Short mmCIF file of C-alpha atoms in Angstrom, two decimals:
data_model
loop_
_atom_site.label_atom_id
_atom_site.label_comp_id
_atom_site.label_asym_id
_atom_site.label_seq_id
_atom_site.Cartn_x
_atom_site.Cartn_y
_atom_site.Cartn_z
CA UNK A 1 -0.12 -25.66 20.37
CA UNK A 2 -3.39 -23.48 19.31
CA UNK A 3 -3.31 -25.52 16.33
CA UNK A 4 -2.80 -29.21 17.73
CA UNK A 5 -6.16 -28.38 19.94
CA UNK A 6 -8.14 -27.74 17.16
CA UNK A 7 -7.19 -31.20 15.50
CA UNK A 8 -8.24 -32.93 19.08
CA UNK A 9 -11.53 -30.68 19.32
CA UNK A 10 -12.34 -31.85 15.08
CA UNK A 11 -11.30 -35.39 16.51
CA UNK A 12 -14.04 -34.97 19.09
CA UNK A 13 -16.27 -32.92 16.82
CA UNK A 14 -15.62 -33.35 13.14
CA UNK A 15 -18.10 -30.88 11.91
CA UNK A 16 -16.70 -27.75 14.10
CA UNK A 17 -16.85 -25.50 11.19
CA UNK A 18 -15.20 -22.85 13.07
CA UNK A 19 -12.18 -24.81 14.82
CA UNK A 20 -11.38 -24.89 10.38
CA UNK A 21 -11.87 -21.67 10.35
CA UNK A 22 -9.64 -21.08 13.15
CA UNK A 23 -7.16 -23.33 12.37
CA UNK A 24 -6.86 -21.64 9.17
CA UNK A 25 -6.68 -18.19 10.76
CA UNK A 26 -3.07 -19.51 12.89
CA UNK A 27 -1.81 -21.14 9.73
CA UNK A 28 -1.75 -18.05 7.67
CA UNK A 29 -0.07 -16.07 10.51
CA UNK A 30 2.88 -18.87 10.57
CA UNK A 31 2.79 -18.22 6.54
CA UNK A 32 1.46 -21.61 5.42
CA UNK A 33 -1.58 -19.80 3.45
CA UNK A 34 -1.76 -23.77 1.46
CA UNK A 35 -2.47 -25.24 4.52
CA UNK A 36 -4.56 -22.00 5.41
CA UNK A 37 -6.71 -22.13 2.64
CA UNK A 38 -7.27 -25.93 2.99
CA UNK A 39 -8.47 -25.45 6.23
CA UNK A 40 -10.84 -22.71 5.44
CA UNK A 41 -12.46 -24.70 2.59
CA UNK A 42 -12.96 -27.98 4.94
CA UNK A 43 -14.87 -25.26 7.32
CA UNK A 44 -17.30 -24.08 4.65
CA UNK A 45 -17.91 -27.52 3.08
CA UNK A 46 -19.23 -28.43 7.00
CA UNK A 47 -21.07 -24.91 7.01
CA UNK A 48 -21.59 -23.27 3.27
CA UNK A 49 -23.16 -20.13 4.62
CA UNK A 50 -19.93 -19.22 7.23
CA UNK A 51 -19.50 -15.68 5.58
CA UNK A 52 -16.52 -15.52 8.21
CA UNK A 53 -14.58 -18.77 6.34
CA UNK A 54 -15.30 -16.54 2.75
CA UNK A 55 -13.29 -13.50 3.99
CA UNK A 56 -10.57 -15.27 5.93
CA UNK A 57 -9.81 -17.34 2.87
CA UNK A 58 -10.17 -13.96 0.74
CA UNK A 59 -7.32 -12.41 2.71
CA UNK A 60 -5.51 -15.88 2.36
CA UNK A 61 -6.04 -15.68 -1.32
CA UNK A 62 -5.22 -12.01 -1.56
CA UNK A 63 -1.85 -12.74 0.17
CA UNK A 64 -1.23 -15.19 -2.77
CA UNK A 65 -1.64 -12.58 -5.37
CA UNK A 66 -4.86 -13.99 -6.53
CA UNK A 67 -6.97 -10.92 -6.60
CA UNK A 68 -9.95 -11.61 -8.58
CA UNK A 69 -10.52 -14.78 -6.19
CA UNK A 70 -9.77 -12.95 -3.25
CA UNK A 71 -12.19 -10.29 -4.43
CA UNK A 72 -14.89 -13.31 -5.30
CA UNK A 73 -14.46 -14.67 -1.93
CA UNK A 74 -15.46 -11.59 -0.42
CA UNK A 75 -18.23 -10.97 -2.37
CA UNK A 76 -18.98 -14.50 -1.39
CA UNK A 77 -19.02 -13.68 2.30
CA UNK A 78 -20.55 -10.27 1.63
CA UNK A 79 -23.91 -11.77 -0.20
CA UNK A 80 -24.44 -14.43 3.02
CA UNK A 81 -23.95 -11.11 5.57
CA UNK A 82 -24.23 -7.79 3.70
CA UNK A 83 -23.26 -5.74 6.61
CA UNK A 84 -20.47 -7.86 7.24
CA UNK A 85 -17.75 -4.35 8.04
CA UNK A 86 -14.62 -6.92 8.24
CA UNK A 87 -15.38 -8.69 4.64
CA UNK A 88 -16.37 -4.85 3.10
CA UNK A 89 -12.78 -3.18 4.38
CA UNK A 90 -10.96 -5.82 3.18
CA UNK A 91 -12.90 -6.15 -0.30
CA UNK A 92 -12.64 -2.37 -0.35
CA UNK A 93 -8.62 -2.08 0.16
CA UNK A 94 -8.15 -4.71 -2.67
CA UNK A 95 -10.81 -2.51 -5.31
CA UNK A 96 -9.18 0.93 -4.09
CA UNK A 97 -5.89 -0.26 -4.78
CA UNK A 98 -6.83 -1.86 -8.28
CA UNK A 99 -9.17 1.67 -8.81
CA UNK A 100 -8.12 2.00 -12.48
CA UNK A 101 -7.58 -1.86 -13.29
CA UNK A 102 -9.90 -4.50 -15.48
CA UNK A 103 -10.35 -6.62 -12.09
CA UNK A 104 -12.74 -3.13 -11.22
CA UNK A 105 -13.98 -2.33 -14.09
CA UNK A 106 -17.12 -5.20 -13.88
CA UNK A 107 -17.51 -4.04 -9.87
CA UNK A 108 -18.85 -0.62 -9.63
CA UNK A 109 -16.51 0.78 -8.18
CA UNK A 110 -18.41 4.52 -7.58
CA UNK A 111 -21.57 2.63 -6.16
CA UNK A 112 -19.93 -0.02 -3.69
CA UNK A 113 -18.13 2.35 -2.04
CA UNK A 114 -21.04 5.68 -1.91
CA UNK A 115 -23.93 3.64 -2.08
CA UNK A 116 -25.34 0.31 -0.11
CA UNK A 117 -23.43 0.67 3.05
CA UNK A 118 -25.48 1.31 5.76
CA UNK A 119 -24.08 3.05 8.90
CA UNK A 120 -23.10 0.25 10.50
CA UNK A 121 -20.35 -0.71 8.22
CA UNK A 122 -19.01 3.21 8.43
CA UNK A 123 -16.13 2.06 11.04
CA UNK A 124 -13.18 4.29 11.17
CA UNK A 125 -11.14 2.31 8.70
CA UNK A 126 -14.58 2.73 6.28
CA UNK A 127 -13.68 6.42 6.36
CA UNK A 128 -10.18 6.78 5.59
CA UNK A 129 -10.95 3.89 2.71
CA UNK A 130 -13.05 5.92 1.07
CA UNK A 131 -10.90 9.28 1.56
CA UNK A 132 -8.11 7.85 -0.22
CA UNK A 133 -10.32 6.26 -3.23
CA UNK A 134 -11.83 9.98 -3.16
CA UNK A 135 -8.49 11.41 -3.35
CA UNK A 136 -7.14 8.63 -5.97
CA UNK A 137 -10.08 9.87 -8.00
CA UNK A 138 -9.82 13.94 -7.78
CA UNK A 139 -12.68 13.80 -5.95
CA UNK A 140 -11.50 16.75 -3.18
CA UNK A 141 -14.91 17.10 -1.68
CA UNK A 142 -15.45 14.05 -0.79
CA UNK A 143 -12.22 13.35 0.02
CA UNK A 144 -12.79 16.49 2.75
CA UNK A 145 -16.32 15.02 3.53
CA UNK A 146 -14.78 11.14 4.63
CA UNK A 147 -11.71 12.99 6.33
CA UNK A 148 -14.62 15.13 8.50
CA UNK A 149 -16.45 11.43 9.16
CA UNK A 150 -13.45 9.98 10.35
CA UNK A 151 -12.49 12.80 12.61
CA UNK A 152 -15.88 13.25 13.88
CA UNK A 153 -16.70 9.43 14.46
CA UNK A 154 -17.20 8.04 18.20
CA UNK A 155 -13.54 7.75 20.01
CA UNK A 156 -14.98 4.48 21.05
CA UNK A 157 -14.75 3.17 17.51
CA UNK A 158 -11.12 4.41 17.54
CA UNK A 159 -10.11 3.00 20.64
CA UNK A 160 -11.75 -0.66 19.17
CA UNK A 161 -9.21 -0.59 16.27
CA UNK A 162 -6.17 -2.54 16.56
CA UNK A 163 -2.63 -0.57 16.54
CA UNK A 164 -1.61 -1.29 13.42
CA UNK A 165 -5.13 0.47 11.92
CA UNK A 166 -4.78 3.45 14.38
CA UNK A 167 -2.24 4.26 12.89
CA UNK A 168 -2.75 3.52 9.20
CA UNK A 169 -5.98 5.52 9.73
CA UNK A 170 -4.25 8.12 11.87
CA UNK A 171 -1.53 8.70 8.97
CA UNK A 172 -3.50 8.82 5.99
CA UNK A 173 -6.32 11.14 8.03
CA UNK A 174 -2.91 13.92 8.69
CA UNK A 175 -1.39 12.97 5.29
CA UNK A 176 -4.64 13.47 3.02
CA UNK A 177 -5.53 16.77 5.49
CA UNK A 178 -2.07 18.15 4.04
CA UNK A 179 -2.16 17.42 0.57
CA UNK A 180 -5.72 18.53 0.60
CA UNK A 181 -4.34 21.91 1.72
CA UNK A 182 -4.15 23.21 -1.38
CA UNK A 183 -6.77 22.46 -3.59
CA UNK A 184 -6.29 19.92 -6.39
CA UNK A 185 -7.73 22.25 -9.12
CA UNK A 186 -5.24 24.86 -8.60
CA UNK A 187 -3.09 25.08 -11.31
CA UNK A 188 -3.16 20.92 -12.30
CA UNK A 189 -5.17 20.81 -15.08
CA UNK A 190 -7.27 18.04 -13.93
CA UNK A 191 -8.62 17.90 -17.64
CA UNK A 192 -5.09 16.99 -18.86
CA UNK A 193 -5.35 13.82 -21.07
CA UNK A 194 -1.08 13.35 -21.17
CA UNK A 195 -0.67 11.53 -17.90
CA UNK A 196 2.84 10.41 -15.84
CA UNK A 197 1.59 7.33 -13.82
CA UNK A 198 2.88 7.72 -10.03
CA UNK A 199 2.97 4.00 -8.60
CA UNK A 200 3.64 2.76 -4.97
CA UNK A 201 2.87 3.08 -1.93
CA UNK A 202 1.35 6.00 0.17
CA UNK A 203 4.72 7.92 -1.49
CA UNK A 204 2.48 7.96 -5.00
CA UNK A 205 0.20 10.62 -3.04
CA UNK A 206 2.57 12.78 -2.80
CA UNK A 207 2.02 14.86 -6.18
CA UNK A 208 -1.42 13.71 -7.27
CA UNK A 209 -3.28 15.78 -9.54
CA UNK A 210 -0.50 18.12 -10.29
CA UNK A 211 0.99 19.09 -13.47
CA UNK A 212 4.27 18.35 -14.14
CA UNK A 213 6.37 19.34 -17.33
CA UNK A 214 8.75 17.19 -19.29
CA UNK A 215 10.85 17.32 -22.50
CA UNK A 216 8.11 20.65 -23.01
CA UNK A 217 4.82 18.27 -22.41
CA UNK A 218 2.71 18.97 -19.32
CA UNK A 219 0.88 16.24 -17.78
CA UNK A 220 -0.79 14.99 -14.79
CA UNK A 221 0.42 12.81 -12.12
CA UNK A 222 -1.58 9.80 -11.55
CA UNK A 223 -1.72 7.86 -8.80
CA UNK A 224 -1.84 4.27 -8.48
CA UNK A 225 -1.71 2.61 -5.12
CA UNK A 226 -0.10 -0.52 -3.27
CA UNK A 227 -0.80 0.11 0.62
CA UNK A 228 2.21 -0.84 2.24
CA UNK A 229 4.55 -2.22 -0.51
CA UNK A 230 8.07 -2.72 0.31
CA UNK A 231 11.26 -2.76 -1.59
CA UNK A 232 11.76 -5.93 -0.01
CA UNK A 233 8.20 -7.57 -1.07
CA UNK A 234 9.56 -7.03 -4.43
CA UNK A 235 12.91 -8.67 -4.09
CA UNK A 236 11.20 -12.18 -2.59
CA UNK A 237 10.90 -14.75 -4.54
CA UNK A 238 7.13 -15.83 -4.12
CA UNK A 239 4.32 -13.92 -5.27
CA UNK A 240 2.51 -11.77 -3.31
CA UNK A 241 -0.41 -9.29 -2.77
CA UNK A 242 2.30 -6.28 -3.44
CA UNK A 243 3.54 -7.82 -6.57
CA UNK A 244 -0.28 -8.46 -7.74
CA UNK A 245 -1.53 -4.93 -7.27
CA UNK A 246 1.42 -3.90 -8.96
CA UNK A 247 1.48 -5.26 -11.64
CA UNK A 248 -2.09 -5.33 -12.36
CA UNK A 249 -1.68 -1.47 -12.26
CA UNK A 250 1.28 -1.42 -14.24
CA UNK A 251 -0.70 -3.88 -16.86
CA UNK A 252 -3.42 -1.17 -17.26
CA UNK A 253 -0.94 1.79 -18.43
CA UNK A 254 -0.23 2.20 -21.93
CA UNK A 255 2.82 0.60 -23.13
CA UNK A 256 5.63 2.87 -23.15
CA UNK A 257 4.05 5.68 -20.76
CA UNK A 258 6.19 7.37 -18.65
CA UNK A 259 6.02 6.13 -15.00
CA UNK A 260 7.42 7.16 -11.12
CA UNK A 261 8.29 4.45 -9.22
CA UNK A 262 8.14 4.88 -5.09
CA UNK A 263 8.95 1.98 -2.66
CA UNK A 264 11.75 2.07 0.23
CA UNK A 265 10.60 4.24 2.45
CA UNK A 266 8.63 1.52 4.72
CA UNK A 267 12.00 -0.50 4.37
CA UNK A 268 13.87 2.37 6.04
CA UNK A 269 11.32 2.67 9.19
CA UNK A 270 13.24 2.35 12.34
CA UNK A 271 10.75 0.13 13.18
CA UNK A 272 9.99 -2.50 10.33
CA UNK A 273 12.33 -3.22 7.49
CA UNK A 274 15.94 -2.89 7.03
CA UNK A 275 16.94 -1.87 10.95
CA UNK A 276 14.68 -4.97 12.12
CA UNK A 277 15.62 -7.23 9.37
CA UNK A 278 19.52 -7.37 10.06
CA UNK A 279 18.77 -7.48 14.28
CA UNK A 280 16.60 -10.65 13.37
CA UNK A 281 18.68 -11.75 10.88
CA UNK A 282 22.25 -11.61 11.90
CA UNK A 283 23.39 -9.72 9.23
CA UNK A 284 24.76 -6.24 8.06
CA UNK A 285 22.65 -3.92 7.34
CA UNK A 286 24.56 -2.73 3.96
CA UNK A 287 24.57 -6.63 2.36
CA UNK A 288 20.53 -6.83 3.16
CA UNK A 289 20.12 -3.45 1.69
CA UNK A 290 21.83 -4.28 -1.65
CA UNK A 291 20.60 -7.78 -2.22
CA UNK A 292 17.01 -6.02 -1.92
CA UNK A 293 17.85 -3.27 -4.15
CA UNK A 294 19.02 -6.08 -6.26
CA UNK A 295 15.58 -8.10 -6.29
CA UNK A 296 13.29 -5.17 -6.47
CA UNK A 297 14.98 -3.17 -9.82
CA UNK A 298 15.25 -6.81 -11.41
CA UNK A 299 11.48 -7.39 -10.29
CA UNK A 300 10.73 -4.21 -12.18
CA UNK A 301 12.93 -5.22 -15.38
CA UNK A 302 12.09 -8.39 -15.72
CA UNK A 303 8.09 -7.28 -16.16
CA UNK A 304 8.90 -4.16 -17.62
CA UNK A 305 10.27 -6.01 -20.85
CA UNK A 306 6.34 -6.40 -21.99
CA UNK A 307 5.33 -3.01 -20.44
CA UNK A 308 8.49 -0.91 -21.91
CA UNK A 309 7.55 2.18 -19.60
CA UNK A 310 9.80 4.92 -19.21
CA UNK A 311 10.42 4.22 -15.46
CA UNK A 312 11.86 7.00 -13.15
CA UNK A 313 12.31 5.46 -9.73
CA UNK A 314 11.89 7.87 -6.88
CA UNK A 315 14.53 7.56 -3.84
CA UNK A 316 13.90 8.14 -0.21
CA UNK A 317 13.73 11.68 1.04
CA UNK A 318 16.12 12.83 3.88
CA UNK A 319 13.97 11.32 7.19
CA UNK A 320 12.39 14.06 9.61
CA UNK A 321 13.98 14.02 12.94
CA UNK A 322 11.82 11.70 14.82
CA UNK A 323 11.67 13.30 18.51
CA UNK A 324 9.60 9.64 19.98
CA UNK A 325 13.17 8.04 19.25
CA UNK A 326 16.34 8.83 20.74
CA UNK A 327 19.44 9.79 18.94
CA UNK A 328 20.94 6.72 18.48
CA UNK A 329 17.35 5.28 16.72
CA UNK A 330 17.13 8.30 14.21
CA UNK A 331 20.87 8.14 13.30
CA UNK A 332 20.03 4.81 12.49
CA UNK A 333 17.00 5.61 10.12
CA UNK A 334 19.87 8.45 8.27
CA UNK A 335 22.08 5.52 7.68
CA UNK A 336 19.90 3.17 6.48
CA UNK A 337 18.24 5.95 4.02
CA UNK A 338 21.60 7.26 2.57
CA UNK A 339 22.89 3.25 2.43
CA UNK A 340 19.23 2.31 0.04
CA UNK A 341 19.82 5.43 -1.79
CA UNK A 342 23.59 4.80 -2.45
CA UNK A 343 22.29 1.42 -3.64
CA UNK A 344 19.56 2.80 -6.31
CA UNK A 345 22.37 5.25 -7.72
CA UNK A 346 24.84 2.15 -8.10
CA UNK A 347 22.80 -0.12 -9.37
CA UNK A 348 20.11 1.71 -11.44
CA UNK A 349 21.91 2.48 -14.81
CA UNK A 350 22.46 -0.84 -15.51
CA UNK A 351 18.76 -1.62 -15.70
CA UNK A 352 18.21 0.96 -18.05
CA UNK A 353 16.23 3.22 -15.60
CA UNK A 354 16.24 6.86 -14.34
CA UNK A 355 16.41 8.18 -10.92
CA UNK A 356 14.89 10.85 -9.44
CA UNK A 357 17.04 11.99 -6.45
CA UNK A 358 14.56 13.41 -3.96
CA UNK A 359 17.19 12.97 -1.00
CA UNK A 360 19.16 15.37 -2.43
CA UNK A 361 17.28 18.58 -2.22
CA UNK A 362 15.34 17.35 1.20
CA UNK A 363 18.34 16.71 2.86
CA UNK A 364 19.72 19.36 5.96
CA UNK A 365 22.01 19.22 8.91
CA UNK A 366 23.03 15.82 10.06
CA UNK A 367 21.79 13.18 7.63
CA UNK A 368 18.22 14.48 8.47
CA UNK A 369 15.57 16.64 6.15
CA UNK A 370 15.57 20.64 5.97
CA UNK A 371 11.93 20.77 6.52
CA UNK A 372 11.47 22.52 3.38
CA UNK A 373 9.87 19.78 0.85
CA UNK A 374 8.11 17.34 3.41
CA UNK A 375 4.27 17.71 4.49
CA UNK A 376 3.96 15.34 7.35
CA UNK A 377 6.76 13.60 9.28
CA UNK A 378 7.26 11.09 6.09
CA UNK A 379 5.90 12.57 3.32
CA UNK A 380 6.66 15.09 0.43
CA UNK A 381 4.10 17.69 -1.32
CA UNK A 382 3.77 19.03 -4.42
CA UNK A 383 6.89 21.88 -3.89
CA UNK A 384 8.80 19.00 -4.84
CA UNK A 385 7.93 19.31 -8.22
CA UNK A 386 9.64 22.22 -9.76
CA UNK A 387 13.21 20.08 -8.22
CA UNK A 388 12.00 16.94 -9.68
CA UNK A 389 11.10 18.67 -12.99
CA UNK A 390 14.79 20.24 -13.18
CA UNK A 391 16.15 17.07 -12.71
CA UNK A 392 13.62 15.17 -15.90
CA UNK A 393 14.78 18.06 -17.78
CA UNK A 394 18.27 18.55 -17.19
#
């Protein structure tokens, strides 16, 4: 309906620039980013300086996979309104996650995100973006410093965020305060040249920074990041910004480097992924599980014939007990964990890949963790290690 009363308002007024734009903004919710993207581009051909038309068509672009035009288009919107905060968070997720990537290596990384942004553009989000590229980097005290920001900021500007960022920014504020805990030049080596690339999602954290010792080499775990990546994005057909961040990180490894793989955990949420997808769907939770496990190790294989990494995927940890759900809810999450991780072990050896079975040593009474290993309510921390090291080694 939104969108039909745009068309009669552009009927009315052809040159409404921003009835595009929002036109556009309702088509890429309803997943029609070509139709998105067509409408965004009719609003800035009416109205060339619309920085707002550059960074909606960035994220539209970005959700396509096509980074270094989703990056351009932000630039785009940022050189018509430099303190644009919207356009500089989103340009900022897509460099952070590409940190150690070509598409960066022309974009000054260090300077875009320390230097040139005035206070305004310092919103809560701003913070915790530039904690985790801190973090991604070794850089501890600055990682402490943006953690302090963001915990120190107006409550105002965290009341303004949408629910979704409270609690990204919530989670990675606890989960970097943890790992942070103990600082990253204790015992890691952060001079060690031999490096075991950690890729995923907020999982690839976990051990940062830390040596870890295998076949009788020590090396350093090195983070690359995908915020948010699924299992499932990987096991869908059409590209996406999860399989372009990916694999652009995966392209900048040296061939044959030995690599941890962590995605599932988002899929075994009790609220987004598996548990959702077969209420919605109709369907049991086991087949939707396997098919996925299915798609996302032949996602991996397929690319990995070019890369020929040495690819250790990491399986989902026993879940804490989550006391905001009832019973019923966490026995759920249990189920859905032990069914994905059942899956990996099944189907994993035929792709030529290793596992590294962190359920196994998290997991206590019940189906749920022992407490011992995790850091946060999702997360592990680096006294993991020594297990997963027994297991590379056995």
């Amino acid at each position: 309906e939104a969108i039909e009363a745009y068309k009669k308002a552009l009927v009315i007024k052809p040159d409404y620039a921003e009835a595009y734009s929002n036109m556009g903004v309702d088509l890429k919710e309803q997943g029609k980013l070509e139709e998105a993207i067509e409408a965004y581009k009719k609003a800035l051909a009416i109205k060339p300086d619309y920085a707002e038309g550059y960074n909606n068509i960035g994220v539209a672009l970005a959700e396509q996979g096509k980074l270094e035009e989703a990056i351009e288009a932000h630039n785009k919107a940022l050189t018509i309104k430099p303190y644009y905060a919207m356009a500089t968070e989103n340009r900022l997720s897509l460099l952070i996650q590409l940190q150690g990537t070509a598409l960066t290596r022309n974009e000054k990384l260090k300077q875009i995100i320390e230097d040139k942004q005035p206070d305004i553009t310092w919103r809560p989000k701003s913070h915790i973006y530039h904690a985790i590229s801190s973090f991604l980097s070794a850089d501890e005290n600055q990682a402490h410093r943006h953690i302090y920001n963001f915990k120190t900021c107006n409550s105002k500007l965290l009341d303004d965020l949408n629910p979704k960022d409270q609690v990204f920014c919530s989670a990675y504020s606890n989960y970097l305060s943890a790992l942070l805990q103990k600082p990253l030049g204790e015992a890691s080596g952060l001079g060690n040249s031999n490096l075991v690339y950690h890729i995923g999602e907020s999982h690839c954290l976990s051990y940062a920074h830390r040596n870890i010792k295998i076949n009788g080499a020590t090396s350093r775990i090195a983070p690359m990041i995908t915020f948010g990546a699924k299992a499932f994005h990987f096991s869908k057909a059409n590209d996406s910004e999860f399989k372009a961040i990916t694999k652009a990180n995966l392209d900048s490894i040296p061939k044959g480097s030995q690599v941890f793989v962590s995605f599932g955990e988002i899929d075994c949420r009790p609220d987004e992924g598996f548990i959702s997808a077969a209420a919605k769907l109709d369907q049991s939770v086991e087949d939707i599980i396997a098919n996925t496990v299915t798609g996302y190790l032949q996602w991996f294989s397929e690319h990995n014939k070019a890369w020929n990494h040495n690819m250790h995927f990491v399986n989902v940890p026993a879940p804490e007990y989550d006391q905001t759900y009832g019973a019923q809810k966490n026995a759920e999450v249990a189920n859905v964990v032990a069914l994905f991780n059942q899956q990996m072990e099944r189907q994993i050896a035929q792709y030529n890949f290793n596992m590294i079975d962190v359920f196994g040593f998290t997991l206590g009474k019940n189906g749920f963790s022992n407490s011992h290993f995790h850091i946060d309510a999702k997360h592990l921390g680096a006294k993991a290690i020594p297990e997963i090291e027994h297991q590379l080694n056995s």
